[in-house]
CSV table of C-alpha atoms in Angstrom, one decimal:
chain,number,residue,atom,x,y,z
A,1,UNK,CA,-4.1,75.5,1.2
A,2,UNK,CA,-6.2,72.5,1.7
A,3,UNK,CA,-7.3,70.8,-1.5
A,4,UNK,CA,-11.0,70.2,-2.2
A,5,UNK,CA,-12.1,66.7,-3.2
A,6,UNK,CA,-14.6,66.0,-6.2
A,7,UNK,CA,-16.4,62.8,-5.2
A,8,UNK,CA,-19.9,61.7,-6.2
A,9,UNK,CA,-21.8,58.9,-4.7
A,10,UNK,CA,-21.0,55.5,-6.2
A,11,UNK,CA,-23.9,53.1,-7.1
A,12,UNK,CA,-24.6,50.1,-9.2
A,13,UNK,CA,-27.4,49.2,-11.6
A,14,UNK,CA,-28.0,45.9,-9.8
A,15,UNK,CA,-31.2,47.2,-8.3
A,16,UNK,CA,-32.5,48.5,-11.6
A,17,UNK,CA,-35.5,46.3,-12.7
A,18,UNK,CA,-35.1,43.6,-14.2
A,19,UNK,CA,-31.4,43.4,-14.1
A,20,UNK,CA,-31.3,40.5,-11.7
A,21,UNK,CA,-33.2,38.3,-14.2
A,22,UNK,CA,-30.7,39.4,-17.0
A,23,UNK,CA,-27.7,38.8,-14.8
A,24,UNK,CA,-28.8,35.3,-13.9
A,25,UNK,CA,-29.1,34.5,-17.6
A,26,UNK,CA,-25.8,36.0,-18.5
A,27,UNK,CA,-24.1,34.0,-15.7
A,28,UNK,CA,-25.4,30.9,-17.4
A,29,UNK,CA,-23.1,31.7,-20.3
A,30,UNK,CA,-20.2,30.9,-18.0
A,31,UNK,CA,-21.3,27.3,-17.6
A,32,UNK,CA,-19.6,26.1,-20.9
A,33,UNK,CA,-19.9,22.4,-21.7
A,34,UNK,CA,-16.1,21.8,-21.5
A,35,UNK,CA,-15.8,23.8,-18.5
A,36,UNK,CA,-18.4,21.9,-16.5
A,37,UNK,CA,-17.0,18.6,-17.7
A,38,UNK,CA,-13.4,19.7,-16.9
A,39,UNK,CA,-14.4,20.5,-13.2
A,40,UNK,CA,-16.3,17.2,-13.0
A,41,UNK,CA,-13.5,15.1,-14.4
A,42,UNK,CA,-10.5,16.8,-12.8
A,43,UNK,CA,-9.7,13.7,-10.6
A,44,UNK,CA,-9.7,11.6,-13.7
A,45,UNK,CA,-7.4,14.0,-15.4
A,46,UNK,CA,-5.0,14.0,-12.4
A,47,UNK,CA,-5.0,10.2,-12.4
A,48,UNK,CA,-4.7,9.5,-16.1
A,49,UNK,CA,-2.9,12.4,-17.6
A,50,UNK,CA,-0.8,14.3,-14.9
A,51,UNK,CA,2.0,11.6,-14.7
A,52,UNK,CA,2.5,12.0,-18.5
A,53,UNK,CA,2.5,15.9,-18.1
A,54,UNK,CA,5.1,15.7,-15.4
A,55,UNK,CA,7.4,13.5,-17.6
A,56,UNK,CA,6.9,15.6,-20.6
A,57,UNK,CA,7.8,18.7,-18.6
A,58,UNK,CA,10.8,17.1,-17.1
A,59,UNK,CA,12.1,16.0,-20.5
A,60,UNK,CA,11.6,19.5,-22.0
A,61,UNK,CA,13.5,21.1,-19.1
A,62,UNK,CA,16.4,18.5,-19.3
A,63,UNK,CA,16.6,19.1,-23.1
A,64,UNK,CA,17.3,22.8,-22.4
A,65,UNK,CA,19.6,22.4,-19.4
A,66,UNK,CA,20.7,18.8,-18.4
A,67,UNK,CA,20.3,18.1,-14.7
A,68,UNK,CA,18.0,21.2,-14.2
A,69,UNK,CA,15.1,19.1,-13.0
A,70,UNK,CA,17.1,17.7,-10.1
A,71,UNK,CA,18.0,21.3,-9.1
A,72,UNK,CA,14.4,22.2,-9.1
A,73,UNK,CA,13.5,19.2,-6.9
A,74,UNK,CA,16.1,20.3,-4.4
A,75,UNK,CA,14.5,23.9,-4.2
A,76,UNK,CA,11.0,22.6,-3.6
A,77,UNK,CA,11.0,23.3,0.2
A,78,UNK,CA,12.6,26.7,-0.3
A,79,UNK,CA,10.1,27.7,-2.9
A,80,UNK,CA,7.3,26.9,-0.5
A,81,UNK,CA,8.5,29.0,2.3
A,82,UNK,CA,10.9,31.7,1.1
A,83,UNK,CA,9.4,35.2,0.5
A,84,UNK,CA,12.3,35.9,-1.9
A,85,UNK,CA,12.7,35.2,-5.6
A,86,UNK,CA,15.3,32.6,-6.1
A,87,UNK,CA,17.6,33.7,-8.8
A,88,UNK,CA,18.8,30.2,-9.5
A,89,UNK,CA,15.5,29.6,-11.2
A,90,UNK,CA,16.0,32.4,-13.7
A,91,UNK,CA,19.7,32.5,-14.4
A,92,UNK,CA,19.3,30.7,-17.8
A,93,UNK,CA,16.7,33.1,-19.2
A,94,UNK,CA,12.9,33.1,-19.8
A,95,UNK,CA,12.7,29.9,-21.8
A,96,UNK,CA,14.4,27.8,-19.2
A,97,UNK,CA,12.3,29.6,-16.5
A,98,UNK,CA,9.1,28.7,-18.3
A,99,UNK,CA,10.1,25.1,-18.6
A,100,UNK,CA,11.1,24.9,-14.9
A,101,UNK,CA,7.7,26.5,-14.1
A,102,UNK,CA,5.8,23.9,-16.1
A,103,UNK,CA,7.8,21.0,-14.4
A,104,UNK,CA,7.3,22.5,-11.0
A,105,UNK,CA,3.6,23.1,-11.5
A,106,UNK,CA,2.7,19.5,-12.6
A,107,UNK,CA,5.1,18.0,-10.0
A,108,UNK,CA,4.5,20.0,-6.9
A,109,UNK,CA,1.6,22.5,-7.1
A,110,UNK,CA,-1.5,22.5,-4.8
A,111,UNK,CA,-3.7,22.5,-8.0
A,112,UNK,CA,-2.4,19.1,-8.8
A,113,UNK,CA,-1.7,17.5,-5.3
A,114,UNK,CA,-4.2,19.4,-3.3
A,115,UNK,CA,-3.8,22.0,-0.5
A,116,UNK,CA,-2.5,19.5,2.1
A,117,UNK,CA,0.5,18.3,0.1
A,118,UNK,CA,0.9,20.8,-2.7
A,119,UNK,CA,2.7,24.2,-2.9
A,120,UNK,CA,0.3,27.2,-3.2
A,121,UNK,CA,0.0,29.0,-6.6
A,122,UNK,CA,0.9,32.2,-4.9
A,123,UNK,CA,4.4,30.7,-4.1
A,124,UNK,CA,4.8,29.8,-7.8
A,125,UNK,CA,3.7,33.2,-8.9
A,126,UNK,CA,6.3,34.8,-6.7
A,127,UNK,CA,9.0,32.8,-8.4
A,128,UNK,CA,7.7,32.7,-12.0
A,129,UNK,CA,5.2,35.4,-12.3
A,130,UNK,CA,1.5,35.2,-13.3
A,131,UNK,CA,2.0,33.2,-16.5
A,132,UNK,CA,0.5,29.9,-17.6
A,133,UNK,CA,2.8,27.0,-17.3
A,134,UNK,CA,4.2,26.5,-20.8
A,135,UNK,CA,1.2,27.5,-22.8
A,136,UNK,CA,0.1,24.7,-25.0
A,137,UNK,CA,2.9,22.3,-24.1
A,138,UNK,CA,0.5,19.5,-23.2
A,139,UNK,CA,-2.1,18.0,-25.5
A,140,UNK,CA,-4.6,15.2,-25.1
A,141,UNK,CA,-7.3,13.6,-27.1
A,142,UNK,CA,-10.6,13.6,-25.1
A,143,UNK,CA,-14.3,13.4,-25.8
A,144,UNK,CA,-16.1,16.6,-27.1
A,145,UNK,CA,-18.7,17.8,-24.5
A,146,UNK,CA,-21.1,18.6,-27.3
A,147,UNK,CA,-20.9,15.5,-29.6
A,148,UNK,CA,-18.7,13.0,-27.8
A,149,UNK,CA,-16.4,12.6,-30.7
A,150,UNK,CA,-12.6,12.8,-30.0
A,151,UNK,CA,-11.5,16.4,-29.7
A,152,UNK,CA,-8.1,18.1,-29.4
A,153,UNK,CA,-7.4,19.5,-25.9
A,154,UNK,CA,-4.6,21.8,-25.1
A,155,UNK,CA,-3.9,21.7,-21.3
A,156,UNK,CA,-2.0,24.5,-19.4
A,157,UNK,CA,-3.3,23.9,-15.9
A,158,UNK,CA,-6.1,22.6,-13.8
A,159,UNK,CA,-9.0,24.8,-12.7
A,160,UNK,CA,-8.3,24.0,-9.0
A,161,UNK,CA,-12.0,23.4,-8.0
A,162,UNK,CA,-10.9,23.2,-4.3
A,163,UNK,CA,-10.6,27.0,-4.3
A,164,UNK,CA,-13.3,29.7,-5.1
A,165,UNK,CA,-10.9,31.5,-7.4
A,166,UNK,CA,-10.3,29.0,-10.2
A,167,UNK,CA,-7.1,29.3,-12.2
A,168,UNK,CA,-5.3,27.2,-14.8
A,169,UNK,CA,-6.9,26.7,-18.2
A,170,UNK,CA,-7.4,24.6,-21.3
A,171,UNK,CA,-8.6,24.9,-24.8
A,172,UNK,CA,-10.4,22.5,-27.1
A,173,UNK,CA,-11.3,22.2,-30.8
A,174,UNK,CA,-13.6,19.5,-32.2
A,175,UNK,CA,-13.1,18.7,-35.8
A,176,UNK,CA,-16.5,16.8,-36.0
A,177,UNK,CA,-19.0,19.4,-34.7
A,178,UNK,CA,-16.8,22.6,-34.7
A,179,UNK,CA,-17.1,23.2,-31.0
A,180,UNK,CA,-14.4,25.5,-29.7
A,181,UNK,CA,-13.8,26.5,-26.2
A,182,UNK,CA,-11.0,28.3,-24.2
A,183,UNK,CA,-10.9,28.8,-20.4
A,184,UNK,CA,-8.0,30.6,-18.6
A,185,UNK,CA,-7.5,32.1,-15.2
A,186,UNK,CA,-11.2,31.6,-14.3
A,187,UNK,CA,-12.3,34.0,-17.1
A,188,UNK,CA,-14.4,32.2,-19.7
A,189,UNK,CA,-14.4,34.8,-22.5
A,190,UNK,CA,-18.2,34.0,-23.0
A,191,UNK,CA,-17.1,31.2,-25.5
A,192,UNK,CA,-20.6,30.3,-26.6
A,193,UNK,CA,-21.0,33.7,-28.2
A,194,UNK,CA,-18.0,33.0,-30.5
A,195,UNK,CA,-18.4,29.3,-31.1
A,196,UNK,CA,-20.3,28.4,-34.2
A,197,UNK,CA,-21.2,24.8,-33.4
A,198,UNK,CA,-24.9,23.8,-33.5
A,199,UNK,CA,-25.1,23.3,-29.7
A,200,UNK,CA,-23.7,26.8,-28.8
A,201,UNK,CA,-25.7,28.5,-31.6
A,202,UNK,CA,-28.9,26.9,-30.3
A,203,UNK,CA,-28.2,27.8,-26.7
A,204,UNK,CA,-27.5,31.4,-27.6
A,205,UNK,CA,-30.5,31.6,-29.7
A,206,UNK,CA,-32.8,30.3,-26.9
A,207,UNK,CA,-31.2,32.6,-24.5
A,208,UNK,CA,-31.9,35.6,-26.8
A,209,UNK,CA,-35.6,34.8,-26.8
A,210,UNK,CA,-35.7,34.3,-23.0
A,211,UNK,CA,-33.9,37.6,-22.3
A,212,UNK,CA,-35.8,39.8,-24.9
A,213,UNK,CA,-38.6,40.9,-22.6
A,214,UNK,CA,-36.2,41.6,-19.7
A,215,UNK,CA,-33.7,43.5,-22.0
A,216,UNK,CA,-36.5,45.7,-23.2
A,217,UNK,CA,-37.6,46.6,-19.7
A,218,UNK,CA,-34.0,47.3,-18.6
A,219,UNK,CA,-33.6,49.8,-21.5
A,220,UNK,CA,-36.8,51.5,-20.5
A,221,UNK,CA,-35.7,51.9,-16.8
A,222,UNK,CA,-32.1,52.7,-17.2
A,223,UNK,CA,-32.6,56.5,-17.6
A,224,UNK,CA,-35.1,56.9,-14.7
A,225,UNK,CA,-32.9,54.8,-12.4
A,226,UNK,CA,-29.8,56.9,-13.1
A,227,UNK,CA,-31.7,60.1,-12.5
A,228,UNK,CA,-33.3,58.7,-9.3
A,229,UNK,CA,-29.8,58.0,-7.9
A,230,UNK,CA,-28.8,61.6,-8.6
A,231,UNK,CA,-31.9,62.9,-6.9
A,232,UNK,CA,-31.5,60.7,-3.9
A,233,UNK,CA,-27.9,61.8,-3.6
A,234,UNK,CA,-29.0,65.4,-3.3
A,235,UNK,CA,-31.6,64.5,-0.8
A,236,UNK,CA,-29.1,62.6,1.3
A,237,UNK,CA,-26.7,65.5,1.3
A,238,UNK,CA,-29.4,67.9,2.4
A,239,UNK,CA,-30.5,65.5,5.1
A,240,UNK,CA,-27.1,65.4,6.7
A,241,UNK,CA,-26.8,69.2,6.6
A,242,UNK,CA,-30.1,69.4,8.5
A,243,UNK,CA,-28.9,66.8,11.0
A,244,UNK,CA,-25.8,69.1,11.7
A,245,UNK,CA,-28.0,72.0,12.5
A,246,UNK,CA,-30.0,69.9,14.9
A,247,UNK,CA,-26.8,68.6,16.5
A,248,UNK,CA,-25.7,72.2,17.1
A,249,UNK,CA,-29.0,73.0,18.8
A,250,UNK,CA,-28.7,70.0,21.0
A,251,UNK,CA,-25.0,70.8,21.7
A,252,UNK,CA,-24.1,67.2,21.0
A,253,UNK,CA,-20.5,66.0,21.2
A,254,UNK,CA,-18.8,65.3,18.0
A,255,UNK,CA,-18.0,61.7,16.8
A,256,UNK,CA,-14.6,60.2,17.1
A,257,UNK,CA,-14.0,60.4,13.3
A,258,UNK,CA,-15.0,64.1,13.3
A,259,UNK,CA,-12.6,64.8,16.2
A,260,UNK,CA,-9.8,62.9,14.3
A,261,UNK,CA,-10.6,64.8,11.1
A,262,UNK,CA,-10.5,68.2,13.0
A,263,UNK,CA,-7.2,67.4,14.6
A,264,UNK,CA,-5.7,66.4,11.3
A,265,UNK,CA,-6.8,69.6,9.6
A,266,UNK,CA,-5.5,71.6,12.6
A,267,UNK,CA,-2.2,69.9,12.5
A,268,UNK,CA,-1.5,70.7,8.9
A,269,UNK,CA,0.3,67.4,8.3
A,270,UNK,CA,-1.9,66.5,5.3
A,271,UNK,CA,-2.3,68.8,2.3
A,272,UNK,CA,-5.2,67.1,0.6
A,273,UNK,CA,-8.6,65.8,1.5
A,274,UNK,CA,-7.9,62.2,0.3
A,275,UNK,CA,-4.8,62.1,2.5
A,276,UNK,CA,-6.8,63.1,5.6
A,277,UNK,CA,-9.5,60.6,4.8
A,278,UNK,CA,-6.9,57.9,4.3
A,279,UNK,CA,-5.4,58.8,7.7
A,280,UNK,CA,-8.9,58.1,9.3
A,281,UNK,CA,-9.5,54.9,7.3
A,282,UNK,CA,-6.3,53.3,6.0
A,283,UNK,CA,-8.4,51.1,3.8
A,284,UNK,CA,-9.2,54.2,1.6
A,285,UNK,CA,-5.5,54.8,0.8
A,286,UNK,CA,-5.2,54.6,-3.1
A,287,UNK,CA,-8.7,53.4,-3.7
A,288,UNK,CA,-10.9,56.5,-3.2
A,289,UNK,CA,-12.6,56.4,-6.5
A,290,UNK,CA,-16.1,54.8,-6.5
A,291,UNK,CA,-15.6,53.5,-3.0
A,292,UNK,CA,-18.7,53.4,-0.9
A,293,UNK,CA,-16.8,53.6,2.3
A,294,UNK,CA,-15.3,57.0,1.2
A,295,UNK,CA,-18.9,58.2,0.7
A,296,UNK,CA,-20.0,57.0,4.1
A,297,UNK,CA,-17.1,58.6,5.8
A,298,UNK,CA,-17.7,61.9,4.0
A,299,UNK,CA,-21.3,61.9,4.8
A,300,UNK,CA,-20.5,61.3,8.6
A,301,UNK,CA,-18.2,64.2,8.5
A,302,UNK,CA,-20.8,66.4,6.7
A,303,UNK,CA,-23.3,65.4,9.4
A,304,UNK,CA,-20.8,66.4,12.1
A,305,UNK,CA,-20.1,69.7,10.3
A,306,UNK,CA,-16.3,69.3,10.1
A,307,UNK,CA,-16.6,69.2,6.2
A,308,UNK,CA,-18.8,71.3,3.8
A,309,UNK,CA,-19.7,70.7,0.2
A,310,UNK,CA,-21.0,72.1,-2.9
A,311,UNK,CA,-22.8,70.3,-5.7
A,312,UNK,CA,-23.9,70.7,-9.3
A,313,UNK,CA,-26.6,68.7,-11.1
A,314,UNK,CA,-27.8,68.8,-14.7
A,315,UNK,CA,-31.5,69.9,-14.7
A,316,UNK,CA,-32.5,70.3,-18.3
A,317,UNK,CA,-35.6,68.8,-19.9
A,318,UNK,CA,-33.7,65.6,-20.9
A,319,UNK,CA,-32.0,65.3,-17.5
A,320,UNK,CA,-32.8,61.5,-17.2
A,321,UNK,CA,-30.9,60.7,-20.3
A,322,UNK,CA,-28.0,63.0,-19.4
A,323,UNK,CA,-27.8,61.4,-15.9
A,324,UNK,CA,-27.4,58.0,-17.5
A,325,UNK,CA,-24.8,59.2,-19.9
A,326,UNK,CA,-22.8,61.0,-17.2
A,327,UNK,CA,-22.9,57.8,-15.1
A,328,UNK,CA,-21.7,55.5,-17.9
A,329,UNK,CA,-19.2,57.8,-19.7
A,330,UNK,CA,-17.3,59.1,-16.8
A,331,UNK,CA,-14.1,57.4,-17.9
A,332,UNK,CA,-13.2,58.7,-21.4
A,333,UNK,CA,-10.3,57.1,-23.1
A,334,UNK,CA,-8.5,58.2,-26.3
A,335,UNK,CA,-8.2,54.5,-27.3
A,336,UNK,CA,-12.0,54.0,-27.1
A,337,UNK,CA,-13.2,57.4,-28.1
A,338,UNK,CA,-16.8,57.2,-29.3
A,339,UNK,CA,-17.1,53.5,-28.3
A,340,UNK,CA,-19.0,54.0,-25.0
A,341,UNK,CA,-21.6,56.2,-26.7
A,342,UNK,CA,-22.0,53.5,-29.4
A,343,UNK,CA,-22.4,50.9,-26.8
A,344,UNK,CA,-25.0,53.0,-25.0
A,345,UNK,CA,-27.0,53.4,-28.2
A,346,UNK,CA,-26.9,49.7,-28.8
A,347,UNK,CA,-27.9,48.9,-25.3
A,348,UNK,CA,-31.0,51.3,-25.4
A,349,UNK,CA,-32.1,50.3,-28.8
A,350,UNK,CA,-32.3,46.7,-27.7
A,351,UNK,CA,-32.2,43.7,-30.2
A,352,UNK,CA,-34.3,41.4,-32.3
A,353,UNK,CA,-34.7,38.0,-30.6
A,354,UNK,CA,-34.7,36.3,-34.1
A,355,UNK,CA,-31.3,37.8,-34.9
A,356,UNK,CA,-28.5,36.0,-33.1
A,357,UNK,CA,-26.0,38.6,-34.2
A,358,UNK,CA,-28.2,41.5,-32.9
A,359,UNK,CA,-28.4,39.7,-29.5
A,360,UNK,CA,-24.6,39.1,-29.4
A,361,UNK,CA,-23.9,42.7,-30.3
A,362,UNK,CA,-26.4,43.9,-27.5
A,363,UNK,CA,-24.8,41.6,-25.0
A,364,UNK,CA,-21.3,42.6,-25.8
A,365,UNK,CA,-22.2,46.3,-25.5
A,366,UNK,CA,-23.8,45.6,-22.1
A,367,UNK,CA,-20.7,43.9,-20.9
A,368,UNK,CA,-18.3,46.6,-22.2
A,369,UNK,CA,-20.3,49.2,-20.3
A,370,UNK,CA,-20.1,46.9,-17.2
A,371,UNK,CA,-23.8,47.4,-16.6
A,372,UNK,CA,-24.1,44.1,-14.7
A,373,UNK,CA,-21.0,44.3,-12.6
A,374,UNK,CA,-19.5,47.8,-12.5
A,375,UNK,CA,-19.7,50.7,-10.0
A,376,UNK,CA,-20.7,54.2,-11.4
A,377,UNK,CA,-20.9,57.7,-10.0
A,378,UNK,CA,-24.2,59.5,-9.8
A,379,UNK,CA,-24.7,62.5,-12.2
A,380,UNK,CA,-24.0,65.0,-9.3
A,381,UNK,CA,-20.6,66.8,-9.0
A,382,UNK,CA,-20.0,67.0,-5.2
A,383,UNK,CA,-17.0,69.0,-4.1
A,384,UNK,CA,-15.9,68.4,-0.5
A,385,UNK,CA,-13.7,70.7,1.6
A,386,UNK,CA,-12.9,71.1,5.3
A,387,UNK,CA,-15.0,73.5,7.4
A,388,UNK,CA,-12.1,75.4,8.8
A,389,UNK,CA,-14.1,77.2,11.4
A,390,UNK,CA,-15.8,74.1,12.7
A,391,UNK,CA,-12.5,72.1,12.7
A,392,UNK,CA,-10.9,74.8,14.7
A,393,UNK,CA,-13.7,74.7,17.4
A,394,UNK,CA,-13.6,70.9,17.6
A,395,UNK,CA,-9.8,70.7,17.8
A,396,UNK,CA,-9.6,73.5,20.4
A,397,UNK,CA,-12.2,71.8,22.6
A,398,UNK,CA,-10.1,68.6,22.5
A,399,UNK,CA,-7.0,70.4,23.6
A,400,UNK,CA,-8.9,72.1,26.5
A,401,UNK,CA,-10.3,68.7,27.7
A,402,UNK,CA,-7.0,66.9,27.3
A,403,UNK,CA,-4.9,69.2,29.6
A,404,UNK,CA,-6.9,68.6,32.9
A,405,UNK,CA,-7.0,64.9,32.2
A,406,UNK,CA,-3.3,64.9,31.8
A,407,UNK,CA,-2.9,66.8,35.1
A,408,UNK,CA,-5.1,64.5,37.0
A,409,UNK,CA,-3.3,61.5,35.6
A,410,UNK,CA,0.0,62.9,36.8
A,411,UNK,CA,-1.4,63.6,40.3
A,412,UNK,CA,-2.8,60.2,40.6
A,413,UNK,CA,0.5,58.6,39.6
A,414,UNK,CA,2.4,60.6,42.2
A,415,UNK,CA,0.0,59.5,45.1
A,416,UNK,CA,-0.2,55.9,43.8
A,417,UNK,CA,-4.0,56.4,44.1
A,418,UNK,CA,-6.1,54.0,41.9
A,419,UNK,CA,-9.9,54.6,41.8
A,420,UNK,CA,-12.1,51.7,42.6
A,421,UNK,CA,-13.3,49.9,39.5
A,422,UNK,CA,-17.1,49.2,39.4
A,423,UNK,CA,-16.7,46.9,36.5
A,424,UNK,CA,-14.6,43.8,35.9
A,425,UNK,CA,-10.9,44.4,34.6
A,426,UNK,CA,-10.7,44.4,30.9
A,427,UNK,CA,-9.2,41.2,29.4
A,428,UNK,CA,-6.2,41.0,27.3
A,429,UNK,CA,-8.3,40.4,24.1
A,430,UNK,CA,-10.2,43.6,24.8
A,431,UNK,CA,-7.1,45.6,25.3
A,432,UNK,CA,-5.6,44.1,22.1
A,433,UNK,CA,-8.8,45.1,20.2
A,434,UNK,CA,-8.7,48.7,21.6
A,435,UNK,CA,-5.1,48.9,20.7
A,436,UNK,CA,-5.6,47.8,17.2
A,437,UNK,CA,-8.5,50.1,16.6
A,438,UNK,CA,-6.5,53.1,18.0
A,439,UNK,CA,-3.6,52.2,15.7
A,440,UNK,CA,-6.0,52.3,12.6
A,441,UNK,CA,-7.4,55.6,13.6
A,442,UNK,CA,-10.9,54.5,14.5
A,443,UNK,CA,-10.6,55.4,18.3
A,444,UNK,CA,-9.0,58.7,19.4
A,445,UNK,CA,-8.9,58.7,23.3
A,446,UNK,CA,-6.4,60.4,25.6
A,447,UNK,CA,-4.1,57.9,27.4
A,448,UNK,CA,-5.2,59.3,30.7
A,449,UNK,CA,-8.7,58.4,30.0
A,450,UNK,CA,-7.7,54.9,29.0
A,451,UNK,CA,-5.8,54.4,32.2
A,452,UNK,CA,-8.7,55.7,34.2
A,453,UNK,CA,-10.9,53.0,32.7
A,454,UNK,CA,-8.7,50.0,33.6
A,455,UNK,CA,-6.1,49.9,30.8
A,456,UNK,CA,-3.1,50.7,33.0
A,457,UNK,CA,-1.4,47.5,31.9
A,458,UNK,CA,-0.8,48.9,28.4
A,459,UNK,CA,3.0,49.5,27.9
A,460,UNK,CA,4.4,52.8,26.9
A,461,UNK,CA,5.2,51.6,23.5
A,462,UNK,CA,1.7,50.8,22.4
A,463,UNK,CA,-0.1,53.1,19.9
A,464,UNK,CA,-2.6,54.1,22.7
A,465,UNK,CA,0.2,56.0,24.5
A,466,UNK,CA,1.9,57.6,21.6
């Protein structure tokens, strides 16, 4: 029995007014003073401090296992190229491996030496895992970005500003003004919300006043926006069903994806809808939930009639609020039971601009609900299942059309007759592209048809002729 698939249309709140204005203001929280200065001064850090970091790491490694640093040096080329984990780096336990990681990072990594000379972070992660290099092992005294007095920095890695995905990290504490900051793996923890120094408190206070009007409008529009997404989902479904009826009247040919789906259903190789969809689009394997590509594919198959669906929608008087709740609370967790509802109440109540604590609580609730970044499902339960009758018709028509083509191809091969091509022969690049698309399931064509259109050079082992 073929399983049905419960899948509602994914959407984001990014088009809900005035979320763009709020998101821009929240993104400004990422530009912490120390973070900006660290990126600006990375070259100075490499020049002035990295040599000391290398020596400190080497001494720490040698103190644990004498001669270990020379062994690490000898493995540099192998670490760069080997896809395997070198057990020689871990045979002395996690403490020695962490020390070796620290030495290798500051001595050879691309963060420090640059892409042209250094070893990529991915190669280090393959050997040592996704861990910071000796957390807190290197300390420097440097100016505080808020008051310019000496502050204590704890350095675990550079932010690698030559790459979009910044990694590494540092932490600082200033005894003079109280500024605190911590940046790791590109995630900034919204440090200004937690820092109690005068500069950060002032910044957050000004931001609260600037965002108050937009936050109030967001709360007013969230309910209606969530409901409009649900209503539009129903309209979209009905539109595709109407298109299928029109296609039947025109006796139009089914699409390639529809043919592939029908053949997969008829073959019985897959026992669930997600497995069939993943066979059509390998990119959907293991990531069906809240995936717009899955929705687009399902809608195409609905328009072609090879799938059918049923849907349920909440239509009570308070349907707008319910649509919002269903969208936001679709991932209940025993560890956070009651927390999403509390966050939603905080979000819709808004905050008092004069109260910094009220603004921080509102902002944290918004971030925990992922209003500004997450994908959500519309408040419509859509159950998809194959249309067995339509799949049987489509699959049967393909079998009927395939048989004479195969016969013609055999006769043509026996007489060595090649029809005159009215177009130029296809280039190797075009053949390679067709082969790739066929192997991914996007093109389903009988090999005889391919040969008739000039693809005779394809070898028997290619996916096109399987």
